[in-house]
mmCIF file of C-alpha atoms in Angstrom:
data_model
loop_
_atom_site.group_PDB
_atom_site.id
_atom_site.type_symbol
_atom_site.label_atom_id
_atom_site.label_comp_id
_atom_site.label_asym_id
_atom_site.label_seq_id
_atom_site.Cartn_x
_atom_site.Cartn_y
_atom_site.Cartn_z
ATOM 1 C CA MET U 1 -39.462 -25.803 -20.121
ATOM 2 C CA PRO U 2 -35.836 -24.698 -19.515
ATOM 3 C CA ARG U 3 -34.649 -24.456 -15.939
ATOM 4 C CA GLN U 4 -32.854 -21.482 -14.383
ATOM 5 C CA PRO U 5 -29.322 -21.813 -12.968
ATOM 6 C CA GLY U 6 -29.411 -23.774 -9.729
ATOM 7 C CA GLY U 7 -32.343 -25.936 -10.833
ATOM 8 C CA ALA U 8 -35.187 -23.499 -10.067
ATOM 9 C CA ARG U 9 -38.169 -23.405 -12.449
ATOM 10 C CA PRO U 10 -38.810 -19.987 -14.058
ATOM 11 C CA ARG U 11 -41.638 -18.000 -12.502
ATOM 12 C CA ARG U 12 -44.624 -16.822 -14.510
ATOM 13 C CA ALA U 13 -44.793 -13.122 -15.351
ATOM 14 C CA ALA U 14 -47.700 -12.566 -12.982
ATOM 15 C CA ALA U 15 -46.301 -14.495 -10.028
ATOM 16 C CA PRO U 16 -47.919 -13.584 -6.687
ATOM 17 C CA ALA U 17 -45.879 -12.040 -3.888
ATOM 18 C CA GLU U 18 -45.731 -15.376 -2.026
ATOM 19 C CA ALA U 19 -43.792 -16.888 -4.941
ATOM 20 C CA VAL U 20 -40.926 -14.430 -4.569
ATOM 21 C CA GLY U 21 -38.098 -16.246 -2.853
ATOM 22 C CA GLN U 22 -37.990 -19.243 -5.135
ATOM 23 C CA GLY U 23 -35.886 -17.819 -7.987
ATOM 24 C CA ALA U 24 -32.226 -17.182 -8.734
ATOM 25 C CA LEU U 25 -32.359 -13.484 -7.841
ATOM 26 C CA ASP U 26 -33.626 -14.345 -4.392
ATOM 27 C CA ASP U 27 -30.788 -16.856 -4.061
ATOM 28 C CA VAL U 28 -28.316 -14.022 -4.636
ATOM 29 C CA ALA U 29 -29.946 -11.926 -1.915
ATOM 30 C CA ALA U 30 -29.830 -14.906 0.446
ATOM 31 C CA LEU U 31 -26.111 -15.376 -0.205
ATOM 32 C CA VAL U 32 -25.476 -11.732 0.583
ATOM 33 C CA ILE U 33 -27.352 -12.123 3.864
ATOM 34 C CA PHE U 34 -25.509 -15.360 4.603
ATOM 35 C CA ALA U 35 -22.109 -13.688 4.066
ATOM 36 C CA ARG U 36 -23.063 -10.793 6.343
ATOM 37 C CA VAL U 37 -24.092 -13.196 9.119
ATOM 38 C CA ILE U 38 -20.672 -14.875 8.975
ATOM 39 C CA GLN U 39 -18.838 -11.549 8.924
ATOM 40 C CA GLN U 40 -20.771 -10.290 11.946
ATOM 41 C CA ARG U 41 -20.933 -13.725 13.660
ATOM 42 C CA SER U 42 -24.453 -12.792 14.657
ATOM 43 C CA PHE U 43 -27.959 -12.777 13.160
ATOM 44 C CA THR U 44 -28.813 -9.641 15.122
ATOM 45 C CA ARG U 45 -25.814 -7.603 14.005
ATOM 46 C CA ALA U 46 -26.265 -8.766 10.406
ATOM 47 C CA ALA U 47 -29.911 -7.685 10.517
ATOM 48 C CA ARG U 48 -28.870 -4.289 11.866
ATOM 49 C CA ASP U 49 -26.354 -3.842 9.038
ATOM 50 C CA LEU U 50 -28.939 -4.846 6.451
ATOM 51 C CA ASP U 51 -31.670 -2.699 7.994
ATOM 52 C CA THR U 52 -34.033 -5.624 8.499
ATOM 53 C CA SER U 53 -35.283 -7.820 11.344
ATOM 54 C CA THR U 54 -33.441 -10.711 12.963
ATOM 55 C CA SER U 55 -36.353 -13.034 12.221
ATOM 56 C CA ALA U 56 -36.233 -12.111 8.521
ATOM 57 C CA VAL U 57 -32.526 -12.924 8.406
ATOM 58 C CA SER U 58 -33.051 -16.220 10.234
ATOM 59 C CA LYS U 59 -35.872 -17.255 7.888
ATOM 60 C CA ARG U 60 -33.805 -16.423 4.811
ATOM 61 C CA ILE U 61 -30.870 -18.514 6.055
ATOM 62 C CA ALA U 62 -33.188 -21.410 6.955
ATOM 63 C CA ARG U 63 -34.720 -21.274 3.469
ATOM 64 C CA LEU U 64 -31.233 -21.305 1.901
ATOM 65 C CA GLU U 65 -30.191 -24.316 4.010
ATOM 66 C CA ALA U 66 -33.370 -26.161 3.037
ATOM 67 C CA ARG U 67 -32.814 -25.402 -0.615
ATOM 68 C CA LEU U 68 -29.205 -26.656 -0.525
ATOM 69 C CA GLY U 69 -29.995 -29.574 1.771
ATOM 70 C CA ALA U 70 -27.078 -28.778 4.106
ATOM 71 C CA ALA U 71 -26.481 -27.010 7.404
ATOM 72 C CA LEU U 72 -24.479 -23.847 6.708
ATOM 73 C CA LEU U 73 -24.145 -22.373 10.193
ATOM 74 C CA THR U 74 -23.478 -23.607 13.702
ATOM 75 C CA ARG U 75 -25.453 -21.563 16.218
ATOM 76 C CA THR U 76 -24.538 -21.130 19.889
ATOM 77 C CA THR U 77 -25.782 -18.735 22.542
ATOM 78 C CA ARG U 78 -22.728 -16.515 21.974
ATOM 79 C CA HIS U 79 -22.082 -16.449 18.258
ATOM 80 C CA VAL U 80 -22.631 -18.026 14.866
ATOM 81 C CA SER U 81 -19.914 -19.822 12.890
ATOM 82 C CA PRO U 82 -19.892 -21.505 9.482
ATOM 83 C CA THR U 83 -19.876 -25.259 9.013
ATOM 84 C CA GLU U 84 -17.373 -26.776 6.604
ATOM 85 C CA VAL U 85 -19.955 -26.578 3.832
ATOM 86 C CA GLY U 86 -20.874 -23.065 4.898
ATOM 87 C CA LEU U 87 -17.251 -21.942 4.688
ATOM 88 C CA VAL U 88 -17.008 -23.132 1.084
ATOM 89 C CA LEU U 89 -20.217 -21.324 0.211
ATOM 90 C CA TYR U 90 -18.987 -18.177 1.974
ATOM 91 C CA GLU U 91 -15.909 -17.975 -0.270
ATOM 92 C CA HIS U 92 -18.204 -17.926 -3.306
ATOM 93 C CA ALA U 93 -20.569 -15.463 -1.647
ATOM 94 C CA LEU U 94 -17.711 -12.970 -1.251
ATOM 95 C CA ARG U 95 -17.437 -12.751 -5.023
ATOM 96 C CA ILE U 96 -21.102 -11.844 -5.163
ATOM 97 C CA LEU U 97 -20.597 -9.142 -2.547
ATOM 98 C CA ARG U 98 -17.828 -7.604 -4.647
ATOM 99 C CA GLU U 99 -20.058 -7.651 -7.712
ATOM 100 C CA VAL U 100 -22.889 -6.047 -5.754
ATOM 101 C CA GLU U 101 -20.553 -3.314 -4.520
ATOM 102 C CA ASP U 102 -19.319 -2.657 -8.063
ATOM 103 C CA ALA U 103 -22.892 -2.407 -9.285
ATOM 104 C CA GLU U 104 -23.825 0.016 -6.505
ATOM 105 C CA LEU U 105 -20.841 2.223 -7.310
ATOM 106 C CA LEU U 106 -21.711 2.205 -10.980
ATOM 107 C CA VAL U 107 -25.343 3.129 -10.419
ATOM 108 C CA ALA U 108 -24.686 5.699 -7.696
ATOM 109 C CA ASP U 109 -22.088 7.534 -9.818
ATOM 110 C CA LEU U 110 -19.901 8.479 -6.883
ATOM 111 C CA THR U 111 -17.033 9.880 -8.927
ATOM 112 C CA ALA U 112 -17.719 13.453 -7.794
ATOM 113 C CA ALA U 113 -18.029 12.562 -4.126
ATOM 114 C CA PRO U 114 -15.499 10.002 -2.806
ATOM 115 C CA ARG U 115 -16.802 8.488 0.390
ATOM 116 C CA GLY U 116 -16.291 5.599 2.769
ATOM 117 C CA LEU U 117 -13.196 4.096 4.391
ATOM 118 C CA LEU U 118 -9.899 4.366 2.505
ATOM 119 C CA ARG U 119 -7.104 2.160 3.898
ATOM 120 C CA VAL U 120 -3.558 3.118 2.872
ATOM 121 C CA SER U 121 -0.204 1.483 3.656
ATOM 122 C CA ALA U 122 3.117 3.367 3.405
ATOM 123 C CA PRO U 123 6.738 2.975 4.580
ATOM 124 C CA VAL U 124 7.308 4.363 8.072
ATOM 125 C CA TYR U 125 9.612 7.352 7.519
ATOM 126 C CA PHE U 126 8.284 8.324 4.096
ATOM 127 C CA GLY U 127 4.751 7.969 5.407
ATOM 128 C CA GLU U 128 5.430 10.236 8.381
ATOM 129 C CA LEU U 129 7.268 12.799 6.276
ATOM 130 C CA HIS U 130 5.048 13.070 3.205
ATOM 131 C CA ILE U 131 2.066 10.708 3.024
ATOM 132 C CA ALA U 132 0.469 11.518 6.395
ATOM 133 C CA PRO U 133 0.360 15.316 5.797
ATOM 134 C CA LEU U 134 -1.024 14.829 2.293
ATOM 135 C CA LEU U 135 -3.721 12.397 3.414
ATOM 136 C CA ALA U 136 -4.730 14.845 6.153
ATOM 137 C CA ALA U 137 -5.133 17.506 3.474
ATOM 138 C CA LEU U 138 -7.155 15.083 1.341
ATOM 139 C CA ALA U 139 -9.458 14.327 4.281
ATOM 140 C CA GLN U 140 -10.124 18.046 4.680
ATOM 141 C CA ARG U 141 -11.062 18.332 1.017
ATOM 142 C CA GLN U 142 -13.258 15.227 1.050
ATOM 143 C CA PRO U 143 -15.400 15.312 4.213
ATOM 144 C CA GLU U 144 -17.236 12.082 3.311
ATOM 145 C CA LEU U 145 -13.954 10.164 3.124
ATOM 146 C CA ARG U 146 -12.529 8.359 6.154
ATOM 147 C CA ILE U 147 -8.827 7.532 5.963
ATOM 148 C CA GLU U 148 -6.851 4.881 7.815
ATOM 149 C CA LEU U 149 -3.069 5.071 7.327
ATOM 150 C CA SER U 150 -0.882 2.119 8.337
ATOM 151 C CA LEU U 151 2.875 2.740 8.484
ATOM 152 C CA SER U 152 5.075 -0.305 7.983
ATOM 153 C CA ASP U 153 8.272 -1.043 6.070
ATOM 154 C CA ARG U 154 7.020 -4.503 5.096
ATOM 155 C CA PHE U 155 5.130 -5.153 1.860
ATOM 156 C CA VAL U 156 1.532 -5.715 2.960
ATOM 157 C CA ASP U 157 -0.796 -8.066 1.072
ATOM 158 C CA LEU U 158 -3.392 -5.574 -0.126
ATOM 159 C CA SER U 159 -6.199 -8.029 -0.856
ATOM 160 C CA ALA U 160 -5.710 -10.272 2.179
ATOM 161 C CA GLU U 161 -5.301 -7.358 4.610
ATOM 162 C CA GLY U 162 -7.995 -5.125 3.145
ATOM 163 C CA PHE U 163 -5.914 -2.179 1.911
ATOM 164 C CA ASP U 164 -7.141 0.000 -0.938
ATOM 165 C CA LEU U 165 -3.653 1.092 -1.950
ATOM 166 C CA ALA U 166 -0.037 1.080 -0.792
ATOM 167 C CA VAL U 167 2.914 3.376 -1.441
ATOM 168 C CA ARG U 168 6.021 1.449 -2.489
ATOM 169 C CA ILE U 169 9.602 2.665 -2.953
ATOM 170 C CA GLY U 170 11.931 1.034 -5.457
ATOM 171 C CA PRO U 171 11.488 -2.033 -7.680
ATOM 172 C CA LEU U 172 8.199 -3.890 -7.392
ATOM 173 C CA SER U 173 7.716 -7.629 -7.126
ATOM 174 C CA GLY U 174 5.837 -9.604 -9.748
ATOM 175 C CA ALA U 175 2.533 -9.353 -7.867
ATOM 176 C CA SER U 176 -0.554 -8.734 -10.007
ATOM 177 C CA LEU U 177 -1.135 -5.173 -8.861
ATOM 178 C CA SER U 178 -1.936 -2.034 -10.807
ATOM 179 C CA VAL U 179 0.750 0.653 -10.559
ATOM 180 C CA HIS U 180 0.346 4.431 -10.426
ATOM 181 C CA LYS U 181 3.649 6.320 -10.737
ATOM 182 C CA LEU U 182 3.910 9.190 -8.271
ATOM 183 C CA VAL U 183 7.439 10.629 -8.310
ATOM 184 C CA ARG U 184 11.119 9.729 -8.691
ATOM 185 C CA ASP U 185 13.743 10.547 -6.077
ATOM 186 C CA PRO U 186 17.532 10.504 -6.567
ATOM 187 C CA LEU U 187 19.715 8.139 -4.593
ATOM 188 C CA VAL U 188 22.273 10.012 -2.533
ATOM 189 C CA ALA U 189 25.616 8.804 -1.203
ATOM 190 C CA CYS U 190 26.764 10.886 1.746
ATOM 191 C CA ALA U 191 28.645 10.887 5.022
ATOM 192 C CA ALA U 192 29.222 13.117 8.024
ATOM 193 C CA PRO U 193 31.906 15.830 7.724
ATOM 194 C CA ALA U 194 33.779 14.271 10.647
ATOM 195 C CA TYR U 195 33.951 10.919 8.854
ATOM 196 C CA LEU U 196 35.226 12.528 5.662
ATOM 197 C CA GLU U 197 37.844 14.466 7.607
ATOM 198 C CA ARG U 198 39.011 11.239 9.191
ATOM 199 C CA ARG U 199 38.830 8.885 6.202
ATOM 200 C CA GLY U 200 38.908 11.174 3.175
ATOM 201 C CA THR U 201 36.276 11.778 0.492
ATOM 202 C CA PRO U 202 35.756 8.988 -2.074
ATOM 203 C CA GLN U 203 36.287 10.278 -5.616
ATOM 204 C CA HIS U 204 35.093 7.159 -7.466
ATOM 205 C CA PRO U 205 32.693 4.374 -6.478
ATOM 206 C CA ARG U 206 35.643 1.947 -6.389
ATOM 207 C CA ASP U 207 37.056 3.998 -3.511
ATOM 208 C CA LEU U 208 34.230 2.629 -1.345
ATOM 209 C CA LEU U 209 36.206 -0.600 -1.102
ATOM 210 C CA GLU U 210 38.380 1.300 1.399
ATOM 211 C CA HIS U 211 35.472 2.880 3.273
ATOM 212 C CA ASP U 212 32.922 1.852 5.887
ATOM 213 C CA CYS U 213 29.484 1.585 4.274
ATOM 214 C CA LEU U 214 26.154 1.458 6.094
ATOM 215 C CA ARG U 215 23.895 -1.103 4.430
ATOM 216 C CA PHE U 216 20.122 -1.463 4.167
ATOM 217 C CA THR U 217 19.358 -5.120 4.850
ATOM 218 C CA LEU U 218 15.990 -5.249 3.054
ATOM 219 C CA SER U 219 17.581 -4.358 -0.269
ATOM 220 C CA SER U 220 18.167 -7.136 -2.785
ATOM 221 C CA ASN U 221 21.587 -5.501 -3.395
ATOM 222 C CA ARG U 222 22.536 -5.364 0.266
ATOM 223 C CA GLY U 223 26.157 -6.436 -0.348
ATOM 224 C CA ARG U 224 26.796 -4.194 -3.337
ATOM 225 C CA TRP U 225 25.784 -0.721 -4.426
ATOM 226 C CA ARG U 226 24.995 0.248 -7.993
ATOM 227 C CA PHE U 227 26.369 3.428 -9.535
ATOM 228 C CA ARG U 228 26.933 4.691 -13.075
ATOM 229 C CA ASP U 229 30.449 4.811 -14.477
ATOM 230 C CA GLU U 230 31.900 7.541 -16.725
ATOM 231 C CA GLN U 231 30.135 6.016 -19.757
ATOM 232 C CA GLY U 232 26.776 5.830 -17.978
ATOM 233 C CA GLU U 233 26.899 2.060 -17.573
ATOM 234 C CA SER U 234 25.946 0.304 -14.349
ATOM 235 C CA LEU U 235 28.833 -0.188 -11.952
ATOM 236 C CA PHE U 236 28.393 -2.526 -8.984
ATOM 237 C CA VAL U 237 30.672 -2.064 -5.987
ATOM 238 C CA PRO U 238 30.834 -4.564 -3.073
ATOM 239 C CA VAL U 239 30.479 -2.777 0.250
ATOM 240 C CA LEU U 240 31.110 -3.630 3.889
ATOM 241 C CA GLY U 241 30.796 -1.697 7.102
ATOM 242 C CA PRO U 242 30.216 -1.698 10.854
ATOM 243 C CA PHE U 243 26.454 -1.086 10.824
ATOM 244 C CA ASP U 244 23.532 -2.659 8.929
ATOM 245 C CA SER U 245 19.817 -2.110 9.480
ATOM 246 C CA ASP U 246 16.402 -2.847 8.002
ATOM 247 C CA HIS U 247 15.333 0.730 8.833
ATOM 248 C CA SER U 248 16.619 3.660 6.794
ATOM 249 C CA GLY U 249 16.169 6.062 9.692
ATOM 250 C CA ALA U 250 18.637 4.027 11.741
ATOM 251 C CA LEU U 251 21.160 4.158 8.895
ATOM 252 C CA ARG U 252 20.728 7.921 8.665
ATOM 253 C CA GLU U 253 21.448 8.303 12.369
ATOM 254 C CA ALA U 254 24.517 6.094 12.058
ATOM 255 C CA ALA U 255 25.795 8.214 9.171
ATOM 256 C CA CYS U 256 25.262 11.430 11.123
ATOM 257 C CA ALA U 257 27.223 9.870 14.009
ATOM 258 C CA GLY U 258 30.186 9.431 11.658
ATOM 259 C CA LEU U 259 30.083 5.649 11.257
ATOM 260 C CA GLY U 260 30.418 5.633 7.486
ATOM 261 C CA VAL U 261 28.928 6.292 4.050
ATOM 262 C CA VAL U 262 25.198 5.796 3.466
ATOM 263 C CA TYR U 263 23.396 5.437 0.110
ATOM 264 C CA LEU U 264 19.663 6.148 0.292
ATOM 265 C CA PRO U 265 16.879 8.052 -1.480
ATOM 266 C CA GLN U 266 17.288 11.781 -0.985
ATOM 267 C CA PHE U 267 14.098 12.276 1.017
ATOM 268 C CA TYR U 268 15.584 10.264 3.900
ATOM 269 C CA LEU U 269 18.592 12.570 4.068
ATOM 270 C CA ALA U 270 17.264 15.971 2.973
ATOM 271 C CA GLU U 271 17.051 17.583 6.422
ATOM 272 C CA ASP U 272 20.522 16.420 7.461
ATOM 273 C CA LEU U 273 21.986 17.628 4.166
ATOM 274 C CA GLN U 274 20.319 21.013 4.672
ATOM 275 C CA ARG U 275 21.807 21.315 8.164
ATOM 276 C CA GLY U 276 25.248 20.214 7.007
ATOM 277 C CA GLN U 277 25.238 17.117 9.197
ATOM 278 C CA LEU U 278 25.755 15.062 6.056
ATOM 279 C CA VAL U 279 27.699 15.869 2.878
ATOM 280 C CA ARG U 280 27.070 14.377 -0.570
ATOM 281 C CA VAL U 281 29.789 12.305 -2.217
ATOM 282 C CA LEU U 282 30.087 10.605 -5.623
ATOM 283 C CA GLU U 283 27.287 12.811 -6.925
ATOM 284 C CA LYS U 284 28.156 12.454 -10.615
ATOM 285 C CA PHE U 285 28.142 8.657 -10.298
ATOM 286 C CA SER U 286 24.706 8.316 -8.711
ATOM 287 C CA ARG U 287 22.391 5.841 -10.426
ATOM 288 C CA ASP U 288 19.039 6.763 -11.961
ATOM 289 C CA PRO U 289 16.411 8.085 -9.510
ATOM 290 C CA ILE U 290 14.378 5.502 -7.664
ATOM 291 C CA ALA U 291 10.643 5.221 -8.355
ATOM 292 C CA ILE U 292 8.023 5.944 -5.721
ATOM 293 C CA GLN U 293 4.720 4.401 -6.760
ATOM 294 C CA ALA U 294 1.256 3.603 -5.521
ATOM 295 C CA VAL U 295 -0.078 0.093 -6.074
ATOM 296 C CA TYR U 296 -3.645 -1.140 -5.789
ATOM 297 C CA PRO U 297 -5.585 -4.341 -6.598
ATOM 298 C CA SER U 298 -6.207 -4.888 -10.289
ATOM 299 C CA ASN U 299 -9.982 -4.616 -10.167
ATOM 300 C CA LYS U 300 -12.188 -4.050 -13.158
ATOM 301 C CA ARG U 301 -13.334 -0.732 -11.742
ATOM 302 C CA LEU U 302 -11.351 1.633 -9.553
ATOM 303 C CA PRO U 303 -13.473 2.967 -6.646
ATOM 304 C CA PRO U 304 -13.859 6.766 -6.579
ATOM 305 C CA LYS U 305 -12.181 6.989 -3.141
ATOM 306 C CA THR U 306 -9.059 5.264 -4.485
ATOM 307 C CA ARG U 307 -9.033 7.356 -7.650
ATOM 308 C CA ALA U 308 -9.312 10.568 -5.612
ATOM 309 C CA CYS U 309 -6.347 9.532 -3.460
ATOM 310 C CA LEU U 310 -4.183 8.545 -6.437
ATOM 311 C CA ASP U 311 -4.925 11.803 -8.234
ATOM 312 C CA PHE U 312 -4.215 13.883 -5.140
ATOM 313 C CA LEU U 313 -0.923 12.145 -4.342
ATOM 314 C CA GLY U 314 0.125 12.289 -7.983
ATOM 315 C CA GLN U 315 -0.423 16.047 -8.054
ATOM 316 C CA GLU U 316 0.805 17.097 -4.618
ATOM 317 C CA LEU U 317 3.641 14.673 -3.790
ATOM 318 C CA PRO U 318 6.068 15.791 -6.552
ATOM 319 C CA GLN U 319 5.609 19.433 -5.543
ATOM 320 C CA ARG U 320 6.125 18.673 -1.864
ATOM 321 C CA MET U 321 9.280 16.662 -2.490
ATOM 322 C CA ALA U 322 10.628 19.227 -4.968
ATOM 323 C CA ARG U 323 10.452 21.905 -2.281
ATOM 324 C CA GLY U 324 12.577 19.753 0.024
ATOM 325 C CA ALA U 325 15.066 18.959 -2.739
ATOM 326 C CA GLY U 326 15.337 22.650 -3.647
ATOM 327 C CA ALA U 327 16.169 23.579 -0.079
ATOM 328 C CA THR U 328 18.841 20.861 -0.023
ATOM 329 C CA ARG U 329 20.494 22.173 -3.205
ATOM 330 C CA THR U 330 20.443 25.754 -1.925
ATOM 331 C CA ASN U 331 22.090 24.751 1.326
ATOM 332 C CA ALA U 332 24.698 22.645 -0.497
ATOM 333 C CA ALA U 333 25.627 25.614 -2.698
ATOM 334 C CA ARG U 334 26.308 27.707 0.401
ATOM 335 C CA GLY U 335 28.450 25.063 2.091
ATOM 336 C CA SER U 336 32.105 24.221 1.635
ATOM 337 C CA PRO U 337 33.362 20.947 0.152
ATOM 338 C CA ALA U 338 34.837 18.340 2.434
ATOM 339 C CA ARG U 339 38.549 17.566 2.249
ATOM 340 C CA SER U 340 39.512 14.945 -0.314
ATOM 341 C CA GLY U 341 41.501 11.916 0.650
#
């Protein structure tokens, strides 16, 4: 008679209730319980999560250890921790948990009602300006959805840190992530009127060789800026200046203080351009708009909560940013050009 995976003999069709617990399906349930015990570091808390008794959890783990012939957990009066063998088994059990979750989502058909915790990462300034208000609006529309927004300019590891999606600005690394395009934003070169009065207005990107430039240190092109020449080809200009930073908000403040020319996505500078604290330069040479995208783990099935967020951001973010860009253009049309050098 053929054996089931794991070495268990197949049960007869009319197996009594006492026989349940000896087959492969029961092994899967035991692994799920085992993983929950490690995550909670407690039999009691795991039992509470699984809506069962502590004794039932303990018996299931003991049966699994007996079946495998190895101790999986170290028990103390304060908490439970995995043994070396248990840690290896736990890594495999996590895959089963993901499969169970996918199956539950498929059966429950949650597409019309996103629910649960949605963890989102976004750059600090862009997140404050656009993502936070939009996620607040999404939470109002989806009362069963809980949202946690983390603002950081670093590229988080979505899988390792438990994020459902992240908003990224500019070129993406070669990570195996799915990409959802949200909007494109023009790069803007600008400076304070006082700086342009003092140093003159650059008429061509090459003129920046004679100007102070404020550089973003996290950019791969920190030491040179890319523009388009008269034929539309890429033109790289080496730049130097008195102030560098890994935070675009700091560069914006430095530009407003008259320290030099800054070259950033428009959303960083829109308010200062509207107020006339900054003035655009080299507009006809600006490179193609920079992409703003959402990335998420490349799973076989996208959870409804993530899909709802992607759809909402994809619909609302372009409109929100277009309103800001329109106000900037209107204000620029009313202003007066800075003196040329």
